[in-house]
Amino acid sequence: MGTDTFTAPATLSDTQTRVFKNFIDGEWVESATRETFENRNPADSRDLVGIFQKSNKDDVNAAVDAAKRAFAKWRLMPAPRRAEIVFRAAEILIERKEEYARDMTREMGKVLAETRGDVQEAIDCGYYMAGEGRRLFGPTVPSELPNKFAMAVRQPIGVCGMITPWNFPMAISSWKLLPAVVCGNTCVIKPAQDTPLSTFNLVRALTDAGLPKGVINIVSGFGSMVGTPLAEHADVRAISLTGSSEVGRIVGGIAAQTFKHCSLELGGKNPMIVLDDANLDLAIDGGLWGGFGTTGQRCTATSRIIVQKGVYREFVERYVERARKLKIGNGLDETVEMGPAINEKQLQTDLSYVEIGKNEGAKLLCGGNRLDKGEYQYGWFMEPTVFGEVDRKMRIAQEEIFGPVVSIIPCDNLADAIDIANDIPYGLSSALYTKDVNKAFSAIRDLYAGITYINAPTIGAEVHLPFGGTKATGNGHREGGIGAIEFFSEWKSVYVDYSDKLQKAQIDRED
Ligand code: UN1
């Protein structure tokens, strides 16, 4: 089939199931396996969102070949022209924002307000990266020698492989694809098997905006069958993964063996500190949004709240009261505040941590149960769950759960709070509520994390600043902002000697 199929409207109505093939070299292509998998709504398993290809290594090879062929031309298109396509795609996303948000809520489960935000994040990324097409700055420096010119230019790397998660299905795909193509690379992306449709929607906007065939290729499927061969492929020169630290260790190892550029964006166990002088109303609102927004399924989720003893009781009481009242349900209902877990496995993990917390001696203050009666019977729902009196060393305070389970930990003062905050394997996001500017700046300096919020919870990063973290959260790269351009480009230093004689660097000098 031709590209027409791809660019035709792909709105999924409730009565129609669409079969999505892989998108390789501008064509819809069936997987070599001839096998498919279903994408079902986690709030209502009766709702079949789409059928996708269960791809394998052969499909990856075909996609990489296509990307390699496309690279020969795409790298020569001037960066401002490449960026114009990205800009147009952002404009198209604005027109389709509602449609794509609904598709995303159906496949991912988060509430409409949030999926609109997810599409908006891709739009923001598009505008930002479109601007970068007219910059892609490099240094021009004076040479040590006379009549010699010295500068560095950014060059594309080649074929980039991307492995994306299900929690921000369009935003995170955009964080990777848009800077990569603006820099002149071509891409093969494996979207998360739970949420492939949103990546198709993003790429459809890019294709409709004029992206040439082969520049972005989509291969759907599972980690071992698609992700591993993609990371291993000799012609893939850069690999960018957002996922768990466990998968990051595997992909990072493969990339090291093949000398690939490798960006890993992994787990978090993000602390929010509430000091005695904080505006408690604000901190409670923030802690609820950070803890239960996206059903706690953000790597930036506020999964630990560290509260100073003077306000501990009041904070806990009011926080739990509000958590109990959150409206759970299908995210397509505008009044719902928290959707389901992404799938049964994630729900089981969330529930298992409830048992772990109880066994460790933490105090279960609310929630902890699966919801499976009445309207909940077809989905992966659970109650917002809060543990109090949590010890910093408990597993529920150390391990990433990725669900609606918040641990509240008492602390003595700011120094104690920062000590607790930093005492984890991760370092993605962090937050502090205080009215004291001195304390705020000390925390900005001392919280060992890639992101610190003052008087806001740990979620809500904007695309034009670096996104990423320390320790097991990643391998030092940042997405978003200029960090993404850094990752998806390669430096070439250029020297032009116009002296008309051999000048020996470091040797020809008058001392
Ligand atoms: C993630 O949790 O994987 O900062 C990404 C935020 C969002 C992105 C989260 N803008 O919470």
Coordinates of C-alpha atoms and ligand atoms in Angstrom, one line a residue:
M1 CA 0.0 0.0 0.0
G2 CA 1.1 3.6 -0.6
T3 CA 1.5 6.5 1.6
D4 CA -2.1 7.6 0.9
T5 CA -3.3 5.1 3.5
F6 CA -1.0 6.6 6.1
T7 CA -2.0 10.2 5.4
A8 CA -5.7 9.4 5.2
P9 CA -7.7 10.3 8.3
A10 CA -7.2 7.6 10.9
T11 CA -9.7 8.6 13.5
L12 CA -10.9 5.5 15.3
S13 CA -14.6 5.5 15.9
D14 CA -16.1 3.3 18.6
T15 CA -17.5 0.9 16.1
Q16 CA -14.5 0.5 13.8
T17 CA -11.3 -1.3 14.5
R18 CA -8.2 -0.3 12.6
V19 CA -5.4 -2.6 11.7
F20 CA -2.1 -0.7 11.8
K21 CA 0.8 -2.0 9.9
N22 CA 4.4 -1.0 10.3
F23 CA 5.4 2.3 8.6
I24 CA 8.5 1.7 6.7
D25 CA 9.9 3.8 3.8
G26 CA 6.6 5.7 3.6
E27 CA 4.6 2.5 3.1
W28 CA 2.3 0.4 5.4
V29 CA 4.0 -2.9 5.7
E30 CA 2.9 -6.1 7.4
S31 CA 5.3 -7.7 9.8
A32 CA 7.4 -10.6 8.6
T33 CA 5.9 -12.6 11.5
R34 CA 2.3 -12.2 10.1
E35 CA 1.4 -11.9 13.7
T36 CA -0.4 -9.0 15.5
F37 CA -1.4 -7.9 18.9
E38 CA -4.3 -6.0 20.3
N39 CA -4.3 -2.5 21.9
R40 CA -7.2 -2.3 24.3
N41 CA -8.5 0.5 26.5
P42 CA -7.1 -0.1 30.1
A43 CA -10.3 1.5 31.5
D44 CA -12.6 -0.8 29.5
S45 CA -11.2 -3.9 28.0
R46 CA -14.2 -4.3 25.7
D47 CA -12.9 -1.3 23.8
L48 CA -10.4 -2.5 21.1
V49 CA -8.4 0.6 20.1
G50 CA -6.4 -1.1 17.3
I51 CA -4.5 -4.1 16.1
F52 CA -0.8 -3.7 15.6
Q53 CA 2.1 -5.7 14.1
K54 CA 4.0 -8.0 16.4
S55 CA 7.3 -7.4 14.6
N56 CA 10.6 -9.0 14.7
K57 CA 14.2 -8.5 13.6
D58 CA 13.4 -8.7 9.9
D59 CA 11.1 -5.8 10.2
V60 CA 13.8 -3.9 12.2
N61 CA 16.3 -4.6 9.4
A62 CA 13.9 -3.4 6.7
A63 CA 13.2 -0.2 8.7
V64 CA 16.9 0.5 9.3
D65 CA 17.7 0.0 5.6
A66 CA 15.0 2.5 4.7
A67 CA 16.2 5.0 7.2
K68 CA 19.8 4.6 6.0
R69 CA 18.7 5.2 2.4
A70 CA 16.7 8.3 3.4
F71 CA 19.6 9.6 5.4
A72 CA 21.7 10.1 2.2
K73 CA 19.3 12.9 1.1
W74 CA 17.8 14.1 4.4
R75 CA 21.1 15.1 5.9
L76 CA 21.7 17.4 2.9
M77 CA 18.4 19.3 3.3
P78 CA 19.2 22.6 5.0
A79 CA 18.3 22.5 8.7
P80 CA 15.9 25.5 8.5
R81 CA 13.9 23.6 5.8
R82 CA 13.9 20.4 7.9
A83 CA 12.7 22.5 10.8
E84 CA 9.9 24.1 8.8
I85 CA 8.4 20.6 8.4
V86 CA 8.5 20.2 12.1
F87 CA 6.8 23.6 12.6
R88 CA 4.0 22.6 10.2
A89 CA 3.6 19.3 12.0
A90 CA 3.1 21.3 15.3
E91 CA 0.4 23.4 13.5
I92 CA -1.3 20.2 12.3
L93 CA -1.2 18.8 15.9
I94 CA -3.0 21.8 17.1
E95 CA -5.9 21.1 14.7
R96 CA -6.0 17.5 15.7
K97 CA -5.3 18.0 19.4
E98 CA -8.8 16.8 20.5
E99 CA -8.9 13.8 18.3
Y100 CA -5.4 12.7 19.3
A101 CA -6.0 13.3 23.0
R102 CA -9.1 11.0 22.8
D103 CA -7.2 8.3 21.0
M104 CA -4.5 8.6 23.7
T105 CA -7.0 8.4 26.6
R106 CA -8.5 5.3 25.0
E107 CA -5.1 3.5 24.7
M108 CA -3.4 4.8 27.8
G109 CA -6.1 5.6 30.2
K110 CA -5.1 8.9 31.6
V111 CA -7.8 11.6 31.8
L112 CA -8.5 13.9 28.8
A113 CA -7.1 17.0 30.4
E114 CA -3.8 15.1 30.7
T115 CA -3.8 13.6 27.2
R116 CA -4.5 17.1 25.8
G117 CA -1.5 18.2 27.8
D118 CA 0.5 15.3 26.3
V119 CA -0.3 16.4 22.7
Q120 CA 0.4 20.0 23.8
E121 CA 3.9 18.9 24.9
A122 CA 4.5 17.5 21.4
I123 CA 3.3 20.8 20.0
D124 CA 5.6 22.8 22.3
C125 CA 8.5 20.5 21.4
G126 CA 7.7 21.1 17.7
Y127 CA 7.8 24.9 18.0
Y128 CA 11.0 24.8 20.1
M129 CA 12.8 22.4 17.8
A130 CA 11.7 24.2 14.7
G131 CA 13.5 27.3 16.1
E132 CA 16.6 25.2 16.7
G133 CA 16.7 24.5 13.0
R134 CA 17.8 28.1 12.6
R135 CA 20.4 27.9 15.3
L136 CA 22.1 24.6 15.8
F137 CA 24.9 26.8 17.1
G138 CA 28.5 25.8 17.3
P139 CA 31.5 27.7 18.6
T140 CA 33.7 29.8 16.3
V141 CA 37.0 30.5 18.1
P142 CA 40.2 32.4 17.4
S143 CA 43.0 30.1 16.2
E144 CA 46.3 29.9 18.0
L145 CA 48.0 30.5 14.6
P146 CA 47.8 33.5 12.3
N147 CA 45.7 33.3 9.1
K148 CA 43.8 30.3 10.4
F149 CA 40.1 29.9 11.0
A150 CA 38.6 27.6 13.6
M151 CA 35.0 26.6 14.3
A152 CA 32.9 23.6 15.1
V153 CA 29.7 22.5 13.3
R154 CA 27.0 20.1 14.3
Q155 CA 26.5 17.1 12.0
P156 CA 23.8 14.5 12.1
I157 CA 24.8 11.1 13.4
G158 CA 22.9 8.8 11.0
V159 CA 20.1 6.3 11.8
C160 CA 18.8 6.8 15.3
G161 CA 16.8 4.1 17.2
M162 CA 14.1 5.1 19.7
I163 CA 12.3 3.1 22.3
T164 CA 9.5 5.0 24.0
P165 CA 7.3 4.4 27.0
W166 CA 3.5 4.2 27.4
N167 CA 3.0 6.9 30.0
F168 CA 3.6 9.9 27.7
P169 CA 3.0 8.2 24.3
M170 CA 3.2 11.3 22.1
A171 CA 5.2 13.8 24.2
I172 CA 8.2 11.4 24.7
S173 CA 8.1 10.3 21.1
S174 CA 8.3 13.9 20.1
W175 CA 11.2 14.6 22.5
K176 CA 13.2 12.1 20.6
L177 CA 11.9 12.3 17.0
L178 CA 11.7 16.1 16.6
P179 CA 15.3 17.0 17.6
A180 CA 16.6 14.0 15.7
V181 CA 15.1 15.0 12.4
V182 CA 15.9 18.7 12.8
C183 CA 19.5 17.7 13.3
G184 CA 19.3 15.7 10.0
N185 CA 19.1 12.2 11.3
T186 CA 16.6 9.5 10.2
C187 CA 14.8 7.3 12.7
V188 CA 13.4 4.0 13.5
I189 CA 11.0 4.1 16.5
K190 CA 9.5 1.3 18.5
P191 CA 6.6 2.7 20.4
A192 CA 5.5 1.0 23.7
Q193 CA 3.3 -1.9 22.9
D194 CA 0.5 -0.5 25.2
T195 CA 0.3 2.8 23.4
P196 CA 1.5 2.6 19.8
L197 CA -1.4 4.6 18.3
S198 CA -0.2 8.0 19.6
T199 CA 3.2 7.6 18.0
F200 CA 1.4 6.8 14.7
N201 CA -0.6 9.9 15.2
L202 CA 2.5 12.1 15.7
V203 CA 4.2 10.6 12.7
R204 CA 1.0 11.1 10.6
A205 CA 1.2 14.8 11.5
L206 CA 4.8 14.9 10.4
T207 CA 4.1 13.0 7.2
D208 CA 1.2 15.3 6.4
A209 CA 3.5 18.2 7.0
G210 CA 5.8 17.0 4.3
L211 CA 8.3 14.7 5.9
P212 CA 9.9 12.6 3.1
K213 CA 9.5 8.8 3.1
G214 CA 12.0 6.8 5.1
V215 CA 12.9 9.7 7.5
I216 CA 10.8 8.2 10.3
N217 CA 9.9 4.5 10.3
I218 CA 7.7 2.8 12.9
V219 CA 8.1 -0.8 13.9
S220 CA 5.6 -1.9 16.6
G221 CA 6.0 -4.8 18.9
F222 CA 7.7 -6.1 22.0
G223 CA 11.1 -5.3 23.6
S224 CA 12.9 -8.5 23.0
M225 CA 11.7 -8.9 19.4
V226 CA 12.0 -5.3 18.3
G227 CA 13.9 -3.2 20.9
T228 CA 16.9 -5.6 21.2
P229 CA 17.6 -6.0 17.5
L230 CA 17.2 -2.2 17.1
A231 CA 19.7 -1.5 19.8
E232 CA 22.1 -4.2 18.4
H233 CA 21.9 -3.1 14.7
A234 CA 25.3 -2.1 13.4
D235 CA 23.8 0.7 11.2
V236 CA 21.9 2.3 14.1
R237 CA 24.4 4.9 15.4
A238 CA 22.4 6.3 18.3
I239 CA 19.8 4.8 20.6
S240 CA 17.5 6.7 22.9
L241 CA 15.4 4.9 25.4
T242 CA 12.9 6.0 28.0
G243 CA 11.9 3.1 30.2
S244 CA 12.8 1.2 33.4
S245 CA 16.3 1.2 34.9
E246 CA 16.3 -2.6 34.3
V247 CA 15.8 -2.2 30.6
G248 CA 18.2 0.7 30.5
R249 CA 21.0 -1.5 31.9
I250 CA 20.4 -3.9 29.0
V251 CA 20.2 -1.3 26.2
G252 CA 23.1 0.6 27.7
G253 CA 25.2 -2.6 27.7
I254 CA 24.4 -3.3 24.0
A255 CA 25.1 0.3 23.0
A256 CA 28.5 0.1 24.8
Q257 CA 29.5 -3.0 22.9
T258 CA 28.7 -1.3 19.5
F259 CA 30.0 2.2 20.4
K260 CA 26.6 3.8 19.9
H261 CA 25.5 7.2 21.3
C262 CA 23.1 6.1 24.0
S263 CA 20.6 8.2 26.0
L264 CA 18.8 6.5 28.8
E265 CA 15.9 8.1 30.7
L266 CA 14.9 5.8 33.4
G267 CA 13.3 5.6 36.8
G268 CA 12.5 8.0 39.6
K269 CA 11.5 8.0 43.3
N270 CA 10.8 11.7 43.5
P271 CA 10.6 13.5 46.9
M272 CA 8.5 16.5 47.8
I273 CA 9.6 18.2 51.0
V274 CA 7.0 20.2 53.0
L275 CA 8.6 22.4 55.7
D276 CA 6.8 23.8 58.7
D277 CA 6.6 27.3 57.1
A278 CA 5.0 26.0 53.8
N279 CA 1.7 27.1 52.5
L280 CA -0.1 23.9 53.4
D281 CA -3.1 24.4 51.0
L282 CA -0.6 24.7 48.1
A283 CA 1.4 21.7 49.3
I284 CA -1.6 19.5 49.6
D285 CA -2.9 20.5 46.1
G286 CA 0.6 19.8 44.7
G287 CA 1.1 16.5 46.5
L288 CA -2.2 15.2 45.2
W289 CA -1.5 16.3 41.6
G290 CA 2.1 15.0 41.8
G291 CA 1.2 11.7 43.5
F292 CA -2.0 10.7 41.7
G293 CA -1.9 12.6 38.4
T294 CA -1.4 10.1 35.5
T295 CA -2.3 7.5 38.2
G296 CA 1.2 7.9 39.6
Q297 CA 2.6 6.6 36.3
R298 CA 5.2 9.3 35.6
C299 CA 8.9 8.9 36.2
T300 CA 8.5 12.3 37.8
A301 CA 5.6 11.2 40.0
T302 CA 5.7 12.5 43.6
S303 CA 6.0 9.2 45.2
R304 CA 7.6 10.3 48.5
I305 CA 6.3 13.3 50.6
I306 CA 8.8 14.3 53.3
V307 CA 7.0 16.4 55.9
Q308 CA 8.5 18.4 58.8
K309 CA 7.2 17.3 62.2
G310 CA 5.5 20.6 63.0
V311 CA 2.9 20.2 60.2
Y312 CA 3.1 16.4 59.8
R313 CA -0.2 15.6 61.5
E314 CA -2.2 18.3 59.8
F315 CA -0.7 17.6 56.4
V316 CA -1.4 13.9 56.6
E317 CA -4.9 14.3 57.8
R318 CA -5.9 16.8 55.1
Y319 CA -4.0 15.0 52.3
V320 CA -5.6 11.7 53.0
E321 CA -9.1 13.2 53.2
R322 CA -8.6 14.7 49.8
A323 CA -7.0 11.5 48.3
R324 CA -10.0 9.5 49.4
K325 CA -12.3 11.8 47.5
L326 CA -10.6 11.7 44.1
K327 CA -12.9 10.5 41.4
I328 CA -11.6 7.4 39.7
G329 CA -12.9 6.2 36.3
N330 CA -12.7 6.2 32.6
G331 CA -10.6 9.2 31.5
L332 CA -13.0 10.0 28.7
D333 CA -15.4 11.3 31.4
E334 CA -14.4 14.9 31.9
T335 CA -15.2 14.7 35.7
V336 CA -12.9 11.9 36.4
E337 CA -9.6 12.8 38.2
M338 CA -7.7 9.5 38.0
G339 CA -7.7 6.8 35.4
P340 CA -6.7 3.1 35.6
A341 CA -3.3 1.5 35.6
I342 CA -2.0 0.8 32.2
N343 CA -2.4 -3.0 32.3
E344 CA -3.0 -5.9 34.5
K345 CA 0.7 -6.4 35.2
Q346 CA 1.2 -2.8 36.4
L347 CA -1.9 -3.1 38.6
Q348 CA -0.6 -6.3 40.2
T349 CA 2.7 -4.5 40.8
D350 CA 0.9 -1.6 42.5
L351 CA -1.1 -4.0 44.6
S352 CA 1.9 -6.0 45.6
Y353 CA 3.6 -2.8 46.9
V354 CA 0.6 -2.3 49.1
E355 CA 1.3 -5.7 50.7
I356 CA 5.0 -4.9 50.9
G357 CA 4.3 -1.6 52.7
K358 CA 2.0 -3.2 55.2
N359 CA 4.5 -6.0 55.9
E360 CA 7.3 -3.4 56.4
G361 CA 5.2 -1.8 59.1
A362 CA 4.2 1.4 57.3
K363 CA 0.7 2.7 58.2
L364 CA -1.9 2.3 55.4
L365 CA -3.9 5.6 55.7
C366 CA -6.2 5.1 52.7
G367 CA -6.7 3.0 49.6
G368 CA -4.8 -0.1 48.9
N369 CA -7.6 -2.0 47.1
R370 CA -8.4 -2.9 43.6
L371 CA -11.7 -1.5 42.2
D372 CA -13.4 -4.1 40.1
K373 CA -17.1 -3.7 40.7
G374 CA -19.8 -2.1 38.6
E375 CA -18.3 0.5 36.2
Y376 CA -14.8 -0.6 37.2
Q377 CA -15.2 -4.3 36.2
Y378 CA -13.6 -4.0 32.8
G379 CA -10.6 -1.9 33.8
W380 CA -7.4 -2.0 35.8
F381 CA -8.5 0.4 38.6
M382 CA -7.3 0.8 42.2
E383 CA -7.8 3.3 45.0
P384 CA -5.4 6.2 45.6
T385 CA -3.2 4.8 48.3
V386 CA -1.3 6.6 51.0
F387 CA 1.1 5.2 53.5
G388 CA 2.1 7.2 56.6
E389 CA 5.0 6.8 59.1
V390 CA 7.1 5.5 56.3
D391 CA 10.8 4.8 57.1
R392 CA 13.2 6.1 54.4
K393 CA 14.7 2.6 54.0
M394 CA 11.5 0.7 53.4
R395 CA 11.1 -0.7 49.9
I396 CA 8.0 1.5 49.4
A397 CA 10.3 4.5 50.0
Q398 CA 13.1 3.2 47.8
E399 CA 11.7 1.4 44.8
E400 CA 9.8 2.9 41.8
I401 CA 6.3 1.6 41.9
F402 CA 4.8 3.6 39.0
G403 CA 1.3 3.6 40.5
P404 CA -1.0 5.6 42.8
V405 CA 0.9 4.8 46.0
V406 CA 2.4 7.7 48.0
S407 CA 4.7 7.3 51.0
I408 CA 4.7 10.0 53.6
I409 CA 7.9 10.2 55.6
P410 CA 8.3 12.5 58.7
C411 CA 11.5 14.6 59.0
D412 CA 13.1 17.0 61.6
N413 CA 14.3 19.9 59.5
L414 CA 15.6 20.8 56.1
A415 CA 18.9 19.1 56.4
D416 CA 17.2 15.9 57.5
A417 CA 14.7 16.2 54.7
I418 CA 17.4 16.6 52.1
D419 CA 19.3 13.7 53.5
I420 CA 16.2 11.5 53.2
A421 CA 15.4 12.9 49.7
N422 CA 18.9 12.0 48.4
D423 CA 19.0 8.6 50.0
I424 CA 17.6 6.6 47.1
P425 CA 19.1 5.0 43.9
Y426 CA 17.4 7.6 41.6
G427 CA 17.7 11.3 41.0
L428 CA 15.1 12.6 38.5
S429 CA 12.8 15.2 40.1
S430 CA 12.5 16.8 43.5
A431 CA 10.4 19.5 45.2
L432 CA 10.4 21.8 48.2
Y433 CA 7.5 23.8 49.8
T434 CA 8.7 26.7 51.9
K435 CA 8.3 30.5 52.1
D436 CA 11.9 30.9 53.1
V437 CA 14.1 31.9 50.2
N438 CA 17.3 30.9 51.9
K439 CA 16.0 27.4 52.4
A440 CA 14.8 27.2 48.8
F441 CA 18.2 28.1 47.5
S442 CA 20.0 25.7 49.8
A443 CA 17.7 22.9 48.5
I444 CA 18.2 23.9 44.9
R445 CA 21.9 23.4 45.6
D446 CA 21.8 20.3 47.6
L447 CA 19.0 18.1 46.2
Y448 CA 20.9 15.6 44.0
A449 CA 18.4 15.4 41.1
G450 CA 18.1 16.6 37.6
I451 CA 15.0 18.8 38.4
T452 CA 14.0 20.8 41.5
Y453 CA 10.7 22.6 41.9
I454 CA 10.1 25.2 44.5
N455 CA 6.5 25.5 45.7
A456 CA 5.3 23.1 43.0
P457 CA 5.2 19.3 42.9
T458 CA 7.7 17.1 41.1
I459 CA 5.9 16.9 37.8
G460 CA 5.4 19.4 35.0
A461 CA 8.7 19.8 33.2
E462 CA 8.7 22.1 30.1
V463 CA 10.3 21.0 26.9
H464 CA 12.8 23.8 26.5
L465 CA 14.8 23.0 29.6
P466 CA 16.9 19.8 30.0
F467 CA 15.0 16.8 31.3
G468 CA 16.7 13.9 33.0
G469 CA 18.4 12.9 36.2
T470 CA 21.3 11.6 38.2
K471 CA 22.3 8.1 39.4
A472 CA 20.0 5.2 38.2
T473 CA 17.8 7.7 36.4
G474 CA 20.0 7.8 33.4
N475 CA 23.5 8.0 31.9
G476 CA 24.1 11.7 32.1
H477 CA 22.2 12.8 28.9
R478 CA 19.3 15.2 29.0
E479 CA 16.2 15.3 26.8
G480 CA 14.4 18.5 26.0
G481 CA 16.1 21.9 25.4
I482 CA 19.5 22.1 24.0
G483 CA 20.4 18.8 25.6
A484 CA 18.4 17.0 22.9
I485 CA 20.3 18.8 20.2
E486 CA 23.5 17.8 21.9
F487 CA 22.5 14.2 21.9
F488 CA 21.3 14.0 18.3
S489 CA 24.2 15.8 16.7
E490 CA 27.9 15.0 16.4
W491 CA 30.6 17.7 16.5
K492 CA 32.9 18.3 13.7
S493 CA 35.8 20.8 14.3
V494 CA 36.9 22.6 11.2
Y495 CA 40.2 24.4 10.6
V496 CA 40.8 26.5 7.5
D497 CA 44.4 27.5 7.1
Y498 CA 44.7 30.4 4.7
S499 CA 48.4 31.3 5.4
D500 CA 49.6 29.4 2.3
K501 CA 52.3 27.7 4.3
L502 CA 52.6 24.7 6.6
Q503 CA 51.8 25.9 10.1
K504 CA 52.5 23.3 12.8
A505 CA 50.0 23.6 15.7
Q506 CA 51.6 23.9 19.1
I507 CA 55.0 24.0 17.5
D508 CA 55.2 27.1 15.4
R509 CA 55.1 29.8 18.0
E510 CA 57.3 32.7 19.0
D511 CA 58.1 32.2 22.7
Ligands
UN1_1 C1 7.7 11.0 32.5 O1 7.2 11.0 33.6 O2 8.1 10.0 31.9 O3 7.5 16.7 33.8 C2 7.7 12.3 31.7 C3 6.5 15.9 33.6 C4 6.1 15.7 32.2 C5 6.9 14.6 31.5 C6 7.0 13.4 32.4 N1 6.2 16.9 31.4 O4 5.9 15.4 34.5

